[in-house]
Short mmCIF file of C-alpha atoms in Angstrom, two decimals:
data_model
loop_
_atom_site.label_atom_id
_atom_site.label_comp_id
_atom_site.label_asym_id
_atom_site.label_seq_id
_atom_site.Cartn_x
_atom_site.Cartn_y
_atom_site.Cartn_z
CA UNK A 25 0.00 0.00 0.00
CA UNK A 26 1.25 3.48 -0.82
CA UNK A 27 2.02 5.79 2.11
CA UNK A 28 -0.70 8.20 3.10
CA UNK A 29 -0.57 11.64 1.55
CA UNK A 30 0.85 14.41 3.70
CA UNK A 31 -1.75 15.71 6.13
CA UNK A 32 -0.78 19.35 5.79
CA UNK A 33 -4.17 20.53 7.03
CA UNK A 34 -4.30 18.39 10.14
CA UNK A 35 -5.57 21.18 12.34
CA UNK A 36 -8.46 22.09 10.05
CA UNK A 37 -9.48 18.73 8.65
CA UNK A 38 -13.11 18.78 9.60
CA UNK A 39 -14.58 22.22 9.01
CA UNK A 40 -18.37 22.09 8.98
CA UNK A 41 -20.37 24.16 6.55
CA UNK A 42 -21.96 26.21 9.31
CA UNK A 43 -21.21 29.57 7.73
CA UNK A 44 -24.07 29.17 5.27
CA UNK A 45 -26.62 28.48 8.00
CA UNK A 46 -29.05 31.20 9.00
CA UNK A 47 -28.89 32.23 12.65
CA UNK A 48 -31.52 30.61 14.88
CA UNK A 49 -31.97 27.83 12.32
CA UNK A 50 -30.84 24.28 13.16
CA UNK A 51 -27.64 22.99 11.56
CA UNK A 52 -27.93 20.35 8.86
CA UNK A 53 -26.61 16.84 9.55
CA UNK A 54 -23.93 17.52 6.96
CA UNK A 55 -20.66 15.74 6.23
CA UNK A 56 -17.64 17.84 7.32
CA UNK A 57 -15.47 19.22 4.54
CA UNK A 58 -11.94 17.84 4.32
CA UNK A 59 -9.94 20.68 2.72
CA UNK A 60 -7.64 19.88 -0.16
CA UNK A 61 -5.02 22.49 -1.08
CA UNK A 62 -3.86 20.75 -4.23
CA UNK A 63 -7.32 20.11 -5.73
CA UNK A 64 -6.43 22.03 -8.92
CA UNK A 65 -3.14 20.19 -9.60
CA UNK A 66 -2.86 17.15 -11.90
CA UNK A 67 -2.98 13.81 -10.08
CA UNK A 68 -0.39 11.09 -10.66
CA UNK A 69 -1.76 7.57 -10.30
CA UNK A 70 0.15 4.80 -8.57
CA UNK A 71 1.31 3.51 -11.99
CA UNK A 72 2.61 6.93 -13.03
CA UNK A 73 -0.29 8.02 -15.26
CA UNK A 74 -1.08 11.73 -15.06
CA UNK A 75 -4.79 12.18 -14.29
CA UNK A 76 -7.05 15.27 -14.22
CA UNK A 77 -7.11 17.38 -11.05
CA UNK A 78 -9.41 16.30 -8.24
CA UNK A 79 -11.66 19.31 -8.80
CA UNK A 80 -12.43 18.36 -12.43
CA UNK A 81 -16.21 18.43 -12.72
CA UNK A 82 -18.01 15.73 -14.68
CA UNK A 83 -21.72 15.53 -15.49
CA UNK A 84 -24.31 12.79 -15.79
CA UNK A 85 -27.80 12.92 -17.20
CA UNK A 86 -30.02 11.87 -14.31
CA UNK A 87 -33.75 11.21 -14.50
CA UNK A 88 -35.91 14.08 -13.24
CA UNK A 89 -38.52 11.68 -11.90
CA UNK A 90 -37.85 7.98 -11.61
CA UNK A 91 -41.59 7.37 -11.48
CA UNK A 92 -42.04 9.12 -14.82
CA UNK A 93 -38.91 8.81 -17.02
CA UNK A 94 -40.73 10.56 -19.87
CA UNK A 95 -40.09 13.88 -18.08
CA UNK A 96 -36.48 13.65 -19.21
CA UNK A 97 -33.21 14.28 -17.43
CA UNK A 98 -31.24 16.92 -15.57
CA UNK A 99 -27.50 17.49 -15.28
CA UNK A 100 -26.03 15.98 -12.13
CA UNK A 101 -22.45 16.83 -11.20
CA UNK A 102 -19.82 14.42 -9.96
CA UNK A 103 -16.07 14.28 -9.29
CA UNK A 104 -13.88 11.26 -9.90
CA UNK A 105 -10.36 9.88 -9.78
CA UNK A 106 -8.79 6.50 -10.45
CA UNK A 107 -5.54 7.36 -8.71
CA UNK A 108 -5.40 3.98 -6.94
CA UNK A 109 -7.36 1.91 -9.45
CA UNK A 110 -6.24 -1.40 -10.87
CA UNK A 111 -8.40 -3.60 -13.15
CA UNK A 112 -10.87 -5.59 -11.08
CA UNK A 113 -10.92 -3.03 -8.28
CA UNK A 114 -14.14 -1.58 -6.84
CA UNK A 115 -15.84 1.77 -7.37
CA UNK A 116 -16.29 3.82 -4.17
CA UNK A 117 -19.31 6.12 -4.44
CA UNK A 118 -20.26 8.89 -2.02
CA UNK A 119 -22.60 11.83 -1.92
CA UNK A 120 -21.98 14.45 0.75
CA UNK A 121 -25.75 14.77 0.92
CA UNK A 122 -27.32 18.11 1.75
CA UNK A 123 -24.63 20.46 0.46
CA UNK A 124 -23.05 21.83 -2.67
CA UNK A 125 -20.59 19.01 -3.42
CA UNK A 126 -17.82 21.10 -5.02
CA UNK A 127 -15.86 21.58 -1.74
CA UNK A 128 -15.84 17.81 -1.10
CA UNK A 129 -13.10 16.70 -3.49
CA UNK A 130 -11.01 15.80 -0.44
CA UNK A 131 -13.20 12.69 -0.27
CA UNK A 132 -11.50 11.43 -3.44
CA UNK A 133 -8.22 11.20 -1.52
CA UNK A 134 -6.83 9.08 1.27
CA UNK A 135 -7.29 11.98 3.66
CA UNK A 136 -10.63 10.26 4.10
CA UNK A 137 -11.90 6.74 4.63
CA UNK A 138 -13.13 6.82 1.02
CA UNK A 139 -9.62 7.18 -0.31
CA UNK A 140 -8.26 4.69 2.21
CA UNK A 141 -10.74 2.13 0.89
CA UNK A 142 -9.77 2.95 -2.69
CA UNK A 143 -6.09 2.63 -1.79
CA UNK A 144 -6.58 -0.69 0.03
CA UNK A 145 -8.84 -2.25 -2.59
CA UNK A 146 -7.26 -0.74 -5.74
CA UNK A 147 -10.44 1.17 -6.44
CA UNK A 148 -11.68 4.38 -8.06
CA UNK A 149 -13.47 7.07 -6.05
CA UNK A 150 -16.50 9.21 -6.91
CA UNK A 151 -18.21 12.12 -5.15
CA UNK A 152 -21.67 12.79 -6.59
CA UNK A 153 -23.86 15.78 -5.88
CA UNK A 154 -27.28 15.05 -4.38
CA UNK A 155 -30.34 16.24 -6.29
CA UNK A 156 -31.52 19.73 -5.33
CA UNK A 157 -28.16 20.72 -3.86
CA UNK A 158 -25.45 22.78 -5.46
CA UNK A 159 -25.94 22.91 -9.22
CA UNK A 160 -27.61 19.49 -9.60
CA UNK A 161 -31.23 20.49 -9.88
CA UNK A 162 -34.09 18.73 -11.71
CA UNK A 163 -35.81 22.10 -12.03
CA UNK A 164 -34.49 25.68 -12.25
CA UNK A 165 -35.71 26.75 -8.81
CA UNK A 166 -36.55 25.45 -5.33
CA UNK A 167 -40.25 26.22 -5.44
CA UNK A 168 -42.74 23.78 -3.96
CA UNK A 169 -43.70 22.55 -7.42
CA UNK A 170 -40.05 21.80 -8.18
CA UNK A 171 -39.43 20.12 -4.83
CA UNK A 172 -42.19 17.57 -5.38
CA UNK A 173 -39.48 15.28 -6.82
CA UNK A 174 -37.14 15.94 -3.89
CA UNK A 175 -37.61 12.82 -1.76
CA UNK A 176 -35.46 10.22 -0.08
CA UNK A 177 -36.69 7.61 -2.55
CA UNK A 178 -35.79 9.74 -5.58
CA UNK A 179 -32.29 10.19 -4.11
CA UNK A 180 -31.96 6.43 -3.65
CA UNK A 181 -33.13 5.86 -7.20
CA UNK A 182 -30.57 8.41 -8.41
CA UNK A 183 -27.77 6.31 -6.94
CA UNK A 184 -29.06 3.17 -8.61
CA UNK A 185 -29.56 4.85 -12.00
CA UNK A 186 -26.08 6.36 -11.83
CA UNK A 187 -24.37 3.04 -11.10
CA UNK A 188 -26.25 1.32 -13.91
CA UNK A 189 -25.75 3.97 -16.59
CA UNK A 190 -22.68 6.14 -15.99
CA UNK A 191 -19.71 5.95 -18.32
CA UNK A 192 -16.84 6.77 -16.01
CA UNK A 193 -13.93 8.88 -17.33
CA UNK A 194 -11.40 6.07 -17.00
CA UNK A 195 -10.28 3.00 -18.95
CA UNK A 196 -13.20 0.63 -19.54
CA UNK A 197 -15.38 3.22 -17.80
CA UNK A 198 -18.55 2.19 -19.61
CA UNK A 199 -18.42 -1.40 -18.44
CA UNK A 200 -17.95 -1.00 -14.69
CA UNK A 201 -21.50 -1.82 -13.64
CA UNK A 202 -22.56 -3.31 -10.28
CA UNK A 203 -23.14 -6.69 -11.96
CA UNK A 204 -19.51 -6.94 -13.07
CA UNK A 205 -17.68 -4.66 -10.64
CA UNK A 206 -18.13 -4.29 -6.87
CA UNK A 207 -19.49 -0.86 -5.93
CA UNK A 208 -19.06 0.42 -2.36
CA UNK A 209 -21.41 3.10 -1.03
CA UNK A 210 -19.96 5.46 1.60
CA UNK A 211 -21.78 8.21 3.46
CA UNK A 212 -21.81 10.29 6.60
CA UNK A 213 -24.64 11.84 8.61
CA UNK A 214 -27.68 12.15 6.30
CA UNK A 215 -25.71 10.57 3.47
CA UNK A 216 -24.68 7.86 5.94
CA UNK A 217 -28.36 7.20 6.55
CA UNK A 218 -28.84 7.26 2.78
CA UNK A 219 -26.21 4.51 2.57
CA UNK A 220 -28.24 2.33 4.95
CA UNK A 221 -31.58 3.24 3.37
CA UNK A 222 -30.26 2.52 -0.14
CA UNK A 223 -28.89 -0.89 0.80
CA UNK A 224 -32.23 -1.76 2.42
CA UNK A 225 -34.20 -0.48 -0.56
CA UNK A 226 -31.87 -1.83 -3.28
CA UNK A 227 -30.53 -5.13 -1.86
CA UNK A 228 -27.59 -6.49 -3.81
CA UNK A 229 -26.89 -3.28 -5.72
CA UNK A 230 -23.84 -2.41 -3.63
CA UNK A 231 -21.24 -4.96 -2.65
CA UNK A 232 -20.59 -3.12 0.62
CA UNK A 233 -21.45 0.01 2.53
CA UNK A 234 -19.74 2.27 5.08
CA UNK A 235 -22.12 4.50 7.06
CA UNK A 236 -20.61 7.10 9.41
CA UNK A 237 -22.78 8.92 11.99
CA UNK A 238 -25.74 7.66 9.97
CA UNK A 239 -28.98 9.26 11.15
CA UNK A 240 -31.02 6.19 10.20
CA UNK A 241 -34.01 6.80 12.50
CA UNK A 242 -36.31 9.67 11.59
CA UNK A 243 -37.40 11.44 14.81
CA UNK A 244 -39.82 14.36 14.98
CA UNK A 245 -38.97 15.82 18.41
CA UNK A 246 -35.23 15.21 18.40
CA UNK A 247 -34.44 16.81 21.74
CA UNK A 248 -31.71 14.20 22.22
CA UNK A 249 -29.54 16.11 19.76
CA UNK A 250 -28.19 18.03 22.77
CA UNK A 251 -27.67 15.00 25.04
CA UNK A 252 -24.14 13.99 23.92
CA UNK A 253 -23.15 17.61 24.35
CA UNK A 254 -24.65 17.80 27.83
CA UNK A 255 -22.93 14.58 28.87
CA UNK A 256 -19.49 15.22 27.36
CA UNK A 257 -19.02 18.95 27.81
CA UNK A 258 -17.38 20.29 30.98
CA UNK A 259 -19.74 19.67 33.91
CA UNK A 260 -19.46 23.23 35.20
CA UNK A 261 -20.44 24.68 31.82
CA UNK A 262 -23.39 22.30 31.50
CA UNK A 263 -24.58 23.14 35.02
CA UNK A 264 -24.47 26.88 34.39
CA UNK A 265 -26.20 26.62 31.00
CA UNK A 266 -29.02 24.66 32.64
CA UNK A 267 -29.24 27.26 35.40
CA UNK A 268 -29.43 30.17 32.95
CA UNK A 269 -32.08 28.65 30.66
CA UNK A 270 -34.14 27.64 33.69
CA UNK A 271 -34.00 31.23 34.93
CA UNK A 272 -34.87 32.59 31.49
CA UNK A 273 -37.87 30.25 31.32
CA UNK A 274 -39.09 31.37 34.72
CA UNK A 275 -38.85 35.04 33.76
CA UNK A 276 -40.25 34.64 30.24
CA UNK A 277 -43.28 32.67 31.44
CA UNK A 278 -43.96 35.19 34.21
CA UNK A 279 -45.66 38.60 34.12
CA UNK A 280 -42.79 40.87 35.12
CA UNK A 281 -42.28 42.80 31.88
CA UNK A 282 -39.38 44.75 33.33
CA UNK A 283 -37.47 41.55 34.14
CA UNK A 284 -38.27 40.16 30.68
CA UNK A 285 -36.95 43.27 28.97
CA UNK A 286 -33.82 43.27 31.13
CA UNK A 287 -32.90 39.79 29.89
CA UNK A 288 -33.62 40.70 26.28
CA UNK A 289 -31.54 43.86 26.57
CA UNK A 290 -28.64 42.07 28.26
CA UNK A 291 -28.36 39.73 25.26
CA UNK A 292 -28.64 42.56 22.73
CA UNK A 293 -32.08 41.33 21.69
CA UNK A 294 -34.16 44.10 23.20
CA UNK A 295 -35.88 44.87 19.90
CA UNK A 296 -37.06 41.31 19.32
CA UNK A 297 -40.83 40.86 19.44
CA UNK A 298 -41.25 37.17 20.19
CA UNK A 299 -39.85 35.56 23.32
CA UNK A 300 -39.57 32.16 21.68
CA UNK A 301 -37.17 33.70 19.16
CA UNK A 302 -35.07 35.11 21.99
CA UNK A 303 -35.04 31.79 23.85
CA UNK A 304 -34.45 29.80 20.66
CA UNK A 305 -31.49 31.98 19.72
CA UNK A 306 -29.59 30.77 22.77
CA UNK A 307 -29.27 27.39 21.03
CA UNK A 308 -26.68 29.03 18.78
CA UNK A 309 -23.87 28.47 21.28
CA UNK A 310 -24.93 24.85 21.69
CA UNK A 311 -25.02 24.18 17.94
CA UNK A 312 -21.32 25.07 17.76
CA UNK A 313 -20.67 21.66 19.33
CA UNK A 314 -21.41 20.01 15.97
CA UNK A 315 -18.40 21.72 14.40
CA UNK A 316 -15.89 20.34 16.92
CA UNK A 317 -13.22 17.80 16.03
CA UNK A 318 -10.59 15.87 17.93
CA UNK A 319 -7.76 17.15 15.75
CA UNK A 320 -8.38 20.82 16.56
CA UNK A 321 -7.28 22.51 19.74
CA UNK A 322 -9.19 24.23 22.52
CA UNK A 323 -9.63 27.49 20.65
CA UNK A 324 -12.94 26.60 18.98
CA UNK A 325 -15.77 29.06 19.53
CA UNK A 326 -17.67 26.55 21.68
CA UNK A 327 -14.78 26.32 24.14
CA UNK A 328 -14.45 30.10 24.15
CA UNK A 329 -18.11 30.21 25.17
CA UNK A 330 -17.64 27.79 28.06
CA UNK A 331 -14.49 29.59 29.21
CA UNK A 332 -16.43 32.86 29.26
CA UNK A 333 -18.94 31.28 31.65
CA UNK A 334 -16.59 29.24 33.82
CA UNK A 335 -13.34 31.22 34.19
CA UNK A 336 -13.71 34.05 36.70
CA UNK A 337 -10.67 36.08 37.73
CA UNK A 338 -8.46 33.33 36.36
CA UNK A 339 -10.17 30.63 38.43
CA UNK A 340 -12.21 27.77 36.98
CA UNK A 341 -15.66 27.12 38.40
CA UNK A 342 -16.28 23.93 40.38
CA UNK A 343 -18.23 21.12 38.71
CA UNK A 344 -21.46 22.67 39.95
CA UNK A 345 -20.66 25.93 38.12
CA UNK A 346 -20.67 29.45 39.49
CA UNK A 347 -24.45 29.68 39.57
CA UNK A 348 -27.03 31.66 37.64
CA UNK A 349 -26.02 35.15 38.77
CA UNK A 350 -22.52 34.96 37.32
CA UNK A 351 -23.43 32.67 34.42
CA UNK A 352 -26.25 34.90 33.18
CA UNK A 353 -24.02 37.96 33.21
CA UNK A 354 -21.08 36.10 31.64
CA UNK A 355 -23.21 34.51 28.92
CA UNK A 356 -24.92 37.77 27.97
CA UNK A 357 -21.56 39.57 27.89
CA UNK A 358 -20.02 36.92 25.64
CA UNK A 359 -23.11 37.03 23.44
CA UNK A 360 -23.13 40.80 22.97
CA UNK A 361 -19.38 41.44 22.91
CA UNK A 362 -18.19 38.46 20.87
CA UNK A 363 -20.92 36.30 19.43
CA UNK A 364 -23.77 38.43 18.11
CA UNK A 365 -21.65 40.19 15.48
CA UNK A 366 -20.16 36.84 14.48
CA UNK A 367 -23.51 35.32 13.58
CA UNK A 368 -25.48 38.41 12.59
CA UNK A 369 -22.96 40.83 11.14
CA UNK A 370 -24.59 44.23 10.68
CA UNK A 371 -28.17 42.92 10.79
CA UNK A 372 -30.44 43.78 13.69
CA UNK A 373 -31.23 40.99 16.12
CA UNK A 374 -34.81 40.89 14.85
CA UNK A 375 -33.74 40.56 11.21
CA UNK A 376 -31.06 38.00 12.04
CA UNK A 377 -32.69 35.87 14.73
CA UNK A 378 -36.41 36.48 14.31
CA UNK A 379 -38.48 33.81 12.58
CA UNK A 380 -41.86 35.52 12.16
CA UNK A 381 -41.23 37.98 9.32
CA UNK A 382 -42.38 35.94 6.34
CA UNK A 383 -41.33 38.62 3.85
CA UNK A 384 -37.64 37.91 4.48
CA UNK A 385 -35.79 36.39 1.54
CA UNK A 386 -34.79 33.44 3.71
CA UNK A 387 -38.40 32.25 3.52
CA UNK A 388 -39.31 33.41 0.02
CA UNK A 389 -36.19 33.06 -2.17
CA UNK A 390 -36.46 29.95 -4.35
CA UNK A 391 -33.07 30.26 -6.07
CA UNK A 392 -31.05 27.07 -6.45
CA UNK A 393 -28.01 26.19 -4.35
CA UNK A 394 -29.74 26.91 -1.05
CA UNK A 395 -29.00 23.89 1.13
CA UNK A 396 -31.12 25.23 4.00
CA UNK A 397 -34.25 25.34 1.87
CA UNK A 398 -33.65 21.98 0.18
CA UNK A 399 -32.93 20.25 3.49
CA UNK A 400 -35.86 21.85 5.29
CA UNK A 401 -38.18 20.34 2.66
CA UNK A 402 -36.97 16.88 3.71
CA UNK A 403 -37.23 17.86 7.40
CA UNK A 404 -40.84 18.99 7.01
CA UNK A 405 -41.91 15.99 4.95
CA UNK A 406 -39.89 12.92 5.93
CA UNK A 407 -37.42 13.10 8.81
CA UNK A 408 -38.21 15.77 11.43
CA UNK A 409 -35.06 16.05 13.56
CA UNK A 410 -36.46 19.14 15.33
CA UNK A 411 -33.91 20.19 17.94
CA UNK A 412 -35.96 21.25 20.94
CA UNK A 413 -35.86 21.30 24.74
CA UNK A 414 -35.76 18.12 26.77
CA UNK A 415 -38.92 16.64 28.34
CA UNK A 416 -39.91 18.05 31.73
CA UNK A 417 -38.35 15.19 33.69
CA UNK A 418 -34.95 15.54 31.99
CA UNK A 419 -32.31 18.23 32.42
CA UNK A 420 -32.27 20.62 29.46
CA UNK A 421 -29.69 22.88 27.89
CA UNK A 422 -32.47 24.44 25.82
CA UNK A 423 -35.30 26.68 26.94
CA UNK A 424 -38.50 24.69 27.48
CA UNK A 425 -40.31 27.36 25.52
CA UNK A 426 -38.82 25.73 22.42
CA UNK A 427 -41.20 22.93 21.41
CA UNK A 428 -41.84 21.20 18.05
CA UNK A 429 -44.56 23.66 17.13
CA UNK A 430 -41.97 26.43 17.01
CA UNK A 431 -40.13 24.75 14.12
CA UNK A 432 -43.16 23.23 12.42
CA UNK A 433 -44.58 26.75 12.05
CA UNK A 434 -41.47 27.58 10.05
CA UNK A 435 -42.34 24.82 7.56
CA UNK A 436 -45.51 26.76 6.83
CA UNK A 437 -43.52 29.96 6.40
CA UNK A 438 -41.04 28.52 3.95
CA UNK A 439 -43.49 26.34 2.02
CA UNK A 440 -46.95 27.89 2.44
CA UNK A 441 -48.31 26.24 -0.72
CA UNK A 442 -47.48 22.81 0.69
CA UNK A 443 -48.35 23.42 4.33
CA UNK A 444 -51.37 25.62 5.00
CA UNK A 445 -51.33 23.88 8.40
CA UNK A 446 -48.36 22.60 10.39
CA UNK A 447 -47.11 19.48 8.61
CA UNK A 448 -47.63 15.93 9.78
CA UNK A 449 -44.04 14.82 9.22
CA UNK A 450 -44.04 11.24 7.97
CA UNK A 451 -41.31 9.90 10.26
CA UNK A 452 -43.10 6.60 10.89
CA UNK A 453 -43.39 6.01 7.15
CA UNK A 454 -39.71 6.77 6.63
CA UNK A 455 -38.69 4.35 9.37
CA UNK A 456 -40.99 1.66 8.03
CA UNK A 457 -39.74 2.01 4.45
CA UNK A 458 -36.03 2.02 5.28
CA UNK A 459 -35.90 0.09 8.60
CA UNK A 460 -34.41 2.87 10.75
CA UNK A 461 -32.92 1.40 13.91
CA UNK A 462 -34.09 -2.08 12.86
CA UNK A 463 -31.81 -2.35 9.85
CA UNK A 464 -30.28 -5.76 9.22
CA UNK A 465 -28.44 -5.93 5.93
CA UNK A 466 -25.30 -7.79 4.91
CA UNK A 467 -22.00 -6.04 4.25
CA UNK A 468 -22.91 -2.75 5.91
CA UNK A 469 -20.48 -1.15 8.39
CA UNK A 470 -21.73 1.44 10.89
CA UNK A 471 -19.28 3.87 12.51
CA UNK A 472 -20.37 6.27 15.26
CA UNK A 473 -18.91 8.71 17.76
CA UNK A 474 -19.68 9.14 21.46
CA UNK A 475 -19.59 12.94 21.19
CA UNK A 476 -21.68 13.17 18.04
CA UNK A 477 -24.79 15.33 18.66
CA UNK A 478 -26.65 13.15 16.12
CA UNK A 479 -25.77 9.91 17.91
CA UNK A 480 -29.28 9.37 19.28
CA UNK A 481 -30.65 8.93 15.76
CA UNK A 482 -27.95 6.37 14.84
CA UNK A 483 -27.84 2.63 15.51
CA UNK A 484 -25.56 3.45 18.47
CA UNK A 485 -28.24 5.46 20.27
CA UNK A 486 -28.57 4.51 23.95
CA UNK A 487 -31.41 2.03 24.32
CA UNK A 488 -31.14 0.70 20.78
CA UNK A 489 -30.26 -2.97 21.03
CA UNK A 490 -29.05 -3.64 17.51
CA UNK A 491 -26.23 -6.16 17.79
CA UNK A 492 -22.94 -5.76 16.01
CA UNK A 493 -22.28 -8.76 13.76
CA UNK A 494 -19.62 -9.76 11.26
CA UNK A 495 -22.01 -8.97 8.41
CA UNK A 496 -23.22 -5.68 9.94
CA UNK A 497 -20.55 -4.43 12.35
CA UNK A 498 -21.10 -1.40 14.57
CA UNK A 499 -18.07 0.46 15.91
CA UNK A 500 -18.06 3.45 18.27
CA UNK A 501 -15.14 5.77 18.87
CA UNK A 502 -14.62 8.89 20.96
CA UNK A 503 -15.15 11.25 18.05
CA UNK A 504 -17.55 14.01 17.19
CA UNK A 505 -19.74 14.11 14.08
CA UNK A 506 -18.41 11.89 11.24
CA UNK A 507 -14.95 11.82 12.83
CA UNK A 508 -14.06 8.44 11.33
CA UNK A 509 -14.42 9.77 7.78
CA UNK A 510 -11.24 11.79 8.30
CA UNK A 511 -7.72 10.40 8.31
CA UNK A 512 -6.59 13.34 10.45
CA UNK A 513 -9.13 12.51 13.14
CA UNK A 514 -7.76 8.96 13.31
CA UNK A 515 -4.24 10.37 13.56
CA UNK A 516 -5.42 12.46 16.52
CA UNK A 517 -7.27 9.72 18.39
CA UNK A 518 -6.59 5.96 18.71
CA UNK A 519 -10.28 5.08 19.16
CA UNK A 520 -11.17 6.70 15.83
CA UNK A 521 -8.24 4.89 14.21
CA UNK A 522 -9.58 1.61 15.62
CA UNK A 523 -12.99 2.31 14.07
CA UNK A 524 -11.39 2.96 10.68
CA UNK A 525 -9.25 -0.17 10.90
CA UNK A 526 -12.28 -2.29 11.73
CA UNK A 527 -14.17 -0.78 8.81
CA UNK A 528 -11.31 -1.33 6.39
CA UNK A 529 -10.98 -4.96 7.53
CA UNK A 530 -14.70 -5.55 7.03
CA UNK A 531 -14.64 -4.00 3.56
CA UNK A 532 -11.60 -6.08 2.65
CA UNK A 533 -13.30 -9.35 3.60
CA UNK A 534 -16.54 -8.48 1.82
CA UNK A 535 -14.86 -7.43 -1.43
CA UNK A 536 -12.66 -10.53 -1.37
CA UNK A 537 -15.78 -12.68 -1.19
CA UNK A 538 -17.73 -10.73 -3.84
CA UNK A 539 -18.54 -12.43 -7.14
CA UNK A 540 -19.95 -10.98 -10.37
CA UNK A 541 -23.60 -11.64 -11.03
CA UNK A 542 -24.47 -14.21 -13.64
CA UNK A 543 -25.90 -12.81 -16.85
#
């Protein structure tokens, strides 16, 4: 096996695409970007052949509607390299899911598990853009009428149609079909779930699958999103966050308008009309947890937030925290002095964090390449994943004012033609169709992280008793979201490396046993 490429970006290997997210709007379960400095340089294969740069964009004519092929096709983008390929090797296919796929060419290289699989198995790697993300759009806008063909099943069918019909830009590229060549499907987060859902829905299409942080179970009220954070963050910070949100809830549900205004003013949100918007905005600091990685240091914005609460006069708070008086003042100071400008820029708090002004372009703009809008369509129709406060009997980092109705109302605002009333999200249907936590499929590897905020929707959620087997292994490391997809994360942490090694061993055994299908 060739040595791994130089990890020159070790400290920034797993940057999440949070910059495109609107403030006070939940983060997408997106695959972290693995930056690639040399994406525009020619690639030299292991046999010395000079190949196109990693960022070379290819296109495929995908069906607009798999239920009605007569509607024609649209142009779907993909990226490809056969740097490690040798005849007989597999094809490793991945979609980053709910994002413009152009920044994801790092997943063609062995800076990721994708490239490690390609290197080990002498395979070629592909990154394909998901329908309705980036520039791969069946229709020229993201209106409700266009989004009617934006479903999980259409995305699954896209993967099948691509494997059966693509002519890859490589030797013998028109003959590498799943019947004659083993295809391996890799995904993380939503695309990790798509890996599981596809293998359930299209048995035998893929020779093997690798699903990282795969959110396989659709959950409407996904309050558990914040549980790994609560359990793994510093105890003093967790204690003080709970104390502050409990105090805010008490004031906001009371009748003392002066006290209510004082809290709003202290957080620089005095002009905001709706208290649920104020309370919901405080989730912003918690959502920063999703962008953490093991290979980065303690300077991340989330740790700055906790330090602001817990370090007083150079002294760290005890495990119980400093208490609400200090924490409320410290949090509001950090919010107004450091954080508000970071997330809102020059916008007013109402324009940035408010969710009731339906004339804002965030709700009305139907231009393509808007991952928030495309993903929210899936949220409102098929998966839920609403990130709310914990039930009354459980400790909560989030204000209890924030309930599912708060986010479901926003479905109506973004898609009024589809939802004149709050939607009945079809989570039960999704779980029935694609098996959710009950998945049992051969040659599918699940990798999860203890610190992943999405863990409670994966097969490694506490209370889910799905057994790890040789045909469907489940491995859990100490990582954050999709940590095991990154070579740098494995370099930083032995438990993540162990997950990768187990996955690579499973893939190796499955591909060795694979046989072409008889004509």
